[in-house]
Short mmCIF file of C-alpha atoms and ligand atoms in Angstrom, two decimals:
data_model
loop_
_atom_site.label_atom_id
_atom_site.label_comp_id
_atom_site.label_asym_id
_atom_site.label_seq_id
_atom_site.Cartn_x
_atom_site.Cartn_y
_atom_site.Cartn_z
CA MET T 1 -91.93 -34.24 25.98
CA SER T 2 -90.33 -38.09 26.47
CA ILE T 3 -92.21 -40.94 24.29
CA ASN T 4 -95.26 -42.52 26.88
CA ILE T 5 -95.67 -46.22 26.96
CA SER T 6 -97.56 -49.15 27.14
CA ILE T 7 -96.98 -51.79 28.44
CA VAL T 8 -99.04 -54.65 27.36
CA LYS T 9 -99.34 -58.55 27.95
CA ASP T 10 -98.26 -59.86 24.60
CA TYR T 11 -98.69 -59.60 20.88
CA ASP T 12 -102.86 -59.97 21.31
CA GLU T 13 -103.28 -57.75 22.87
CA MET T 14 -100.49 -54.31 21.51
CA SER T 15 -102.45 -55.29 18.49
CA ARG T 16 -105.85 -54.84 19.86
CA ARG T 17 -104.88 -51.83 21.67
CA ALA T 18 -103.17 -50.35 18.76
CA ALA T 19 -106.92 -51.63 17.13
CA ARG T 20 -108.62 -49.99 18.90
CA ILE T 21 -106.55 -45.74 18.56
CA ILE T 22 -106.79 -46.24 15.54
CA ALA T 23 -110.99 -46.93 15.20
CA ASP T 24 -111.16 -44.42 18.04
CA ALA T 25 -109.32 -41.94 15.45
CA ILE T 26 -111.20 -43.22 12.19
CA ARG T 27 -114.55 -42.38 14.35
CA ASN T 28 -113.80 -39.18 15.68
CA LYS T 29 -112.37 -37.92 12.28
CA PRO T 30 -114.34 -40.24 9.43
CA ASN T 31 -111.22 -38.46 6.44
CA LEU T 32 -108.43 -39.09 8.86
CA VAL T 33 -105.43 -39.53 6.72
CA LEU T 34 -103.51 -42.55 8.91
CA GLY T 35 -99.78 -43.71 7.88
CA LEU T 36 -99.75 -47.06 7.88
CA ALA T 37 -96.38 -50.17 8.13
CA THR T 38 -95.71 -53.35 6.60
CA GLY T 39 -93.67 -56.34 8.20
CA SER T 40 -95.10 -58.72 10.41
CA THR T 41 -95.57 -56.12 13.41
CA PRO T 42 -98.63 -55.06 12.92
CA VAL T 43 -100.30 -58.06 10.81
CA GLY T 44 -102.73 -58.29 13.91
CA CYS T 45 -103.80 -55.36 14.05
CA TYR T 46 -105.38 -54.65 10.89
CA GLN T 47 -107.05 -57.83 11.62
CA GLU T 48 -108.29 -56.24 14.68
CA LEU T 49 -109.63 -53.70 12.21
CA ILE T 50 -110.98 -55.36 9.91
CA ARG T 51 -113.43 -57.60 12.70
CA MET T 52 -113.87 -53.78 13.76
CA HIS T 53 -115.15 -53.22 9.93
CA LYS T 54 -117.38 -56.79 9.39
CA GLU T 55 -118.41 -56.89 13.61
CA GLU T 56 -118.85 -52.68 14.49
CA GLY T 57 -119.28 -51.20 11.34
CA LEU T 58 -116.33 -49.66 11.36
CA ASP T 59 -115.91 -46.91 8.23
CA PHE T 60 -112.88 -46.74 5.79
CA SER T 61 -115.20 -45.15 2.74
CA ARG T 62 -113.00 -41.58 3.62
CA VAL T 63 -109.93 -42.97 4.59
CA ILE T 64 -107.05 -41.40 3.17
CA THR T 65 -102.68 -43.57 3.51
CA PHE T 66 -99.92 -43.54 3.22
CA ASN T 67 -97.81 -45.67 3.08
CA LEU T 68 -94.32 -45.35 4.26
CA ASP T 69 -91.85 -47.33 2.00
CA GLU T 70 -92.24 -49.72 -1.06
CA TYR T 71 -89.41 -51.92 -2.86
CA ILE T 72 -88.33 -50.22 -6.60
CA ARG T 73 -89.01 -52.24 -9.81
CA LEU T 74 -91.22 -54.52 -7.75
CA PRO T 75 -94.54 -54.99 -9.35
CA PRO T 76 -97.56 -54.43 -6.66
CA THR T 77 -98.23 -57.94 -8.18
CA HIS T 78 -95.49 -59.68 -6.69
CA PRO T 79 -96.49 -60.69 -3.25
CA GLN T 80 -93.94 -59.61 -1.78
CA SER T 81 -94.46 -55.54 -2.35
CA TYR T 82 -96.01 -53.67 0.20
CA ARG T 83 -98.95 -52.76 -2.23
CA TYR T 84 -99.14 -56.45 -2.19
CA PHE T 85 -99.11 -57.09 1.43
CA MET T 86 -101.28 -53.53 2.08
CA ASP T 87 -104.39 -55.25 0.21
CA GLU T 88 -104.33 -58.78 1.00
CA ASN T 89 -103.44 -58.42 5.61
CA LEU T 90 -106.02 -54.43 5.48
CA PHE T 91 -107.41 -53.07 1.94
CA ARG T 92 -109.11 -55.65 0.89
CA HIS T 93 -111.13 -56.63 3.44
CA VAL T 94 -112.60 -53.01 4.24
CA ASN T 95 -114.52 -50.75 2.06
CA ILE T 96 -111.13 -47.89 1.51
CA LYS T 97 -111.43 -46.35 -1.62
CA ILE T 98 -108.89 -48.66 -3.26
CA GLU T 99 -108.04 -44.91 -5.36
CA ASN T 100 -107.20 -43.17 -1.53
CA THR T 101 -104.31 -45.48 -0.41
CA TYR T 102 -101.18 -44.19 -1.16
CA VAL T 103 -97.95 -46.08 -1.13
CA PRO T 104 -94.70 -44.69 -2.84
CA ASP T 105 -94.40 -45.99 -6.72
CA GLY T 106 -91.77 -48.51 -6.88
CA LEU T 107 -91.94 -48.12 -10.96
CA SER T 108 -91.78 -45.35 -11.65
CA ALA T 109 -89.69 -43.89 -14.48
CA ASP T 110 -88.58 -41.16 -12.05
CA LEU T 111 -87.83 -41.90 -8.89
CA GLN T 112 -86.94 -38.66 -7.51
CA ARG T 113 -90.29 -36.76 -9.13
CA THR T 114 -92.60 -40.07 -7.41
CA CYS T 115 -90.50 -38.84 -3.86
CA LYS T 116 -91.88 -35.34 -4.38
CA GLU T 117 -95.30 -36.64 -5.74
CA PHE T 118 -95.30 -37.95 -3.18
CA GLU T 119 -94.23 -35.33 0.00
CA GLU T 120 -97.16 -33.23 -1.77
CA LEU T 121 -99.77 -35.54 -1.73
CA ILE T 122 -99.66 -35.98 1.89
CA LYS T 123 -99.05 -32.27 1.95
CA ARG T 124 -102.60 -31.79 0.12
CA ALA T 125 -104.34 -34.44 2.14
CA GLY T 126 -104.10 -32.19 5.16
CA GLY T 127 -100.80 -33.74 6.23
CA ILE T 128 -100.78 -36.98 8.52
CA ASP T 129 -103.44 -37.59 12.02
CA LEU T 130 -101.40 -40.46 12.70
CA GLN T 131 -98.85 -43.04 11.81
CA LEU T 132 -98.07 -46.43 12.92
CA LEU T 133 -95.22 -47.94 12.70
CA GLY T 134 -92.84 -50.74 13.46
CA ILE T 135 -89.38 -51.08 14.26
CA GLY T 136 -86.21 -52.66 13.60
CA ALA T 137 -83.54 -54.80 15.76
CA ASN T 138 -81.46 -52.48 15.09
CA GLY T 139 -83.92 -48.70 16.02
CA HIS T 140 -84.75 -48.15 12.22
CA ILE T 141 -88.12 -47.01 11.12
CA ALA T 142 -89.35 -47.56 7.79
CA PHE T 143 -85.41 -47.91 5.95
CA ASN T 144 -84.03 -45.50 8.01
CA GLU T 145 -81.03 -46.83 8.59
CA PRO T 146 -78.61 -46.12 11.20
CA GLY T 147 -76.82 -42.99 10.42
CA SER T 148 -79.50 -41.90 7.95
CA SER T 149 -80.10 -38.21 8.93
CA PHE T 150 -82.84 -36.61 11.06
CA ASP T 151 -84.00 -34.44 8.44
CA PHE T 152 -84.89 -36.18 4.95
CA ARG T 153 -87.95 -36.63 3.07
CA THR T 154 -89.26 -38.89 0.85
CA MET T 155 -85.99 -40.74 -0.39
CA VAL T 156 -84.36 -43.25 -2.81
CA VAL T 157 -82.60 -45.33 -0.44
CA ASN T 158 -80.21 -48.26 -0.62
CA LEU T 159 -81.07 -51.32 0.94
CA SER T 160 -78.41 -52.53 3.46
CA GLU T 161 -75.83 -55.87 3.30
CA ARG T 162 -78.30 -56.41 6.90
CA THR T 163 -81.69 -55.60 5.75
CA ILE T 164 -80.87 -57.60 2.89
CA LYS T 165 -80.18 -60.39 4.55
CA ASP T 166 -82.96 -60.11 7.27
CA ASN T 167 -85.66 -59.86 4.05
CA ALA T 168 -83.51 -62.74 1.94
CA ARG T 169 -86.37 -65.00 3.94
CA PHE T 170 -89.30 -64.06 2.07
CA PHE T 171 -87.84 -64.09 -1.04
CA LYS T 172 -86.73 -67.70 -3.14
CA SER T 173 -82.90 -66.37 -2.66
CA ILE T 174 -80.57 -63.61 -1.77
CA GLU T 175 -80.70 -62.74 -5.77
CA GLU T 176 -84.03 -61.49 -5.98
CA VAL T 177 -84.18 -59.10 -3.25
CA PRO T 178 -84.92 -55.82 -4.25
CA ARG T 179 -81.63 -53.41 -3.42
CA GLN T 180 -83.55 -50.40 -3.03
CA ALA T 181 -85.97 -48.93 -1.84
CA LEU T 182 -88.13 -45.43 -1.36
CA SER T 183 -88.99 -44.31 2.13
CA MET T 184 -90.60 -41.16 3.79
CA GLY T 185 -87.64 -40.24 5.77
CA MET T 186 -87.28 -39.43 9.15
CA GLY T 187 -88.11 -35.32 8.34
CA THR T 188 -91.06 -36.84 7.10
CA ILE T 189 -92.49 -38.94 9.74
CA MET T 190 -91.73 -35.94 12.48
CA GLU T 191 -94.09 -34.24 11.47
CA VAL T 192 -97.32 -36.27 11.61
CA ARG T 193 -99.82 -35.12 14.60
CA LYS T 194 -99.90 -38.73 16.54
CA ILE T 195 -97.33 -41.89 16.34
CA ILE T 196 -98.48 -45.41 17.28
CA LEU T 197 -94.87 -47.52 17.11
CA LEU T 198 -95.77 -51.10 18.29
CA ALA T 199 -93.31 -53.38 19.66
CA SER T 200 -93.46 -57.17 20.77
CA GLY T 201 -90.83 -59.42 21.34
CA VAL T 202 -87.38 -60.06 23.07
CA GLY T 203 -85.99 -59.20 19.44
CA LYS T 204 -87.64 -55.50 19.84
CA ALA T 205 -86.59 -55.17 23.61
CA GLU T 206 -82.48 -53.54 22.70
CA ALA T 207 -84.07 -51.16 19.80
CA ALA T 208 -87.12 -50.05 22.52
CA ALA T 209 -85.15 -49.56 25.31
CA LYS T 210 -82.35 -47.80 23.56
CA SER T 211 -85.11 -45.29 21.21
CA VAL T 212 -86.86 -44.64 24.90
CA GLU T 213 -84.41 -44.25 27.64
CA GLY T 214 -80.86 -43.60 25.48
CA PRO T 215 -79.08 -40.77 23.74
CA ILE T 216 -81.12 -39.06 20.87
CA THR T 217 -78.55 -40.36 17.50
CA THR T 218 -78.71 -40.53 14.34
CA ASP T 219 -76.90 -44.80 14.95
CA VAL T 220 -80.52 -45.25 16.54
CA PRO T 221 -83.05 -43.63 14.71
CA ALA T 222 -85.88 -43.88 16.46
CA SER T 223 -84.33 -42.20 19.11
CA ILE T 224 -85.47 -38.91 17.62
CA LEU T 225 -89.38 -39.96 18.68
CA GLN T 226 -88.04 -38.38 21.45
CA ARG T 227 -88.44 -34.63 20.50
CA HIS T 228 -92.17 -35.71 19.29
CA PRO T 229 -94.49 -34.10 21.13
CA ASN T 230 -97.63 -36.87 20.81
CA CYS T 231 -95.94 -40.58 20.61
CA ILE T 232 -96.65 -43.25 22.34
CA PHE T 233 -95.03 -46.97 21.83
CA ILE T 234 -96.39 -49.94 22.83
CA LEU T 235 -94.54 -52.13 23.82
CA ASP T 236 -95.48 -56.27 24.79
CA GLU T 237 -93.46 -57.24 28.18
CA GLU T 238 -90.52 -59.26 26.06
CA ALA T 239 -90.07 -56.42 24.39
CA ALA T 240 -90.27 -53.70 26.73
CA SER T 241 -87.89 -56.64 29.09
CA LYS T 242 -84.80 -54.45 28.72
CA LEU T 243 -86.58 -50.47 29.99
CA VAL T 244 -84.87 -49.57 33.32
CA ARG T 245 -88.09 -47.77 33.79
CA LYS T 246 -91.67 -48.86 33.32
CA ALA T 247 -95.34 -47.20 33.37
CA ARG T 248 -98.23 -48.87 32.13
P1 PGA E 301 -90.83 -56.52 11.39
O1 PGA E 301 -90.34 -55.73 10.76
O2 PGA E 301 -92.76 -56.10 11.90
O3 PGA E 301 -91.40 -57.12 10.75
O4 PGA E 301 -90.44 -56.96 12.76
C1 PGA E 301 -89.99 -54.13 11.61
C2 PGA E 301 -88.80 -52.64 10.83
O5 PGA E 301 -88.23 -53.43 10.28
O6 PGA E 301 -89.65 -52.48 10.36
#
């Protein structure tokens, strides 16, 4: 088992390639269970999916989605909440039924129960068919920071000081950055049927190389993807620049 690598020229080509895989999966299975990610990386892919919906009739009416993570105690109306991000960047531009879009509920009064229910919902949907992922510069996936167990399920996580600082640029001040989030665990992510990980830019090159070619270690959470039976990394040339073995 190893990670399939697809190296493309730049961010736009990465986005189009990912969108095409997702669109083909939806056409093959109109009630696809699709795992989604937030952050700057997937925005271009979502824009391409919106274009395909508008110009080519790509139909989201039966698609079910699950997002990887959400901040705790940030209302869905807050521009930095991941629910708001998904609504703005994808959901309100396509014909998806909003009741079929699941983002962990960071406002829940019983977060442990919410985590369990999220796992239940994924199971009841039949499992995630296709999961889109980004990667952090330190190799993190969702909010699974280095050191997280590969067995974790959806859980409450404390954001690391590094992540709080990194994310402060999106908030008015560092005090406003939530200290906790809900996140699928690597155990949840490893059960999906197919994974597409996107990375663009030189800032991701080291994380990509370590994940693909380095030892499998909790120090680099994405390295566990080497054990996934159906995982593709779509990297632009900069993100692929530190790979030893290159393929196209
Ligand atoms: P980015 O974040 O897409 O904004 O680079 C990815 C991540 O940290 O998982």
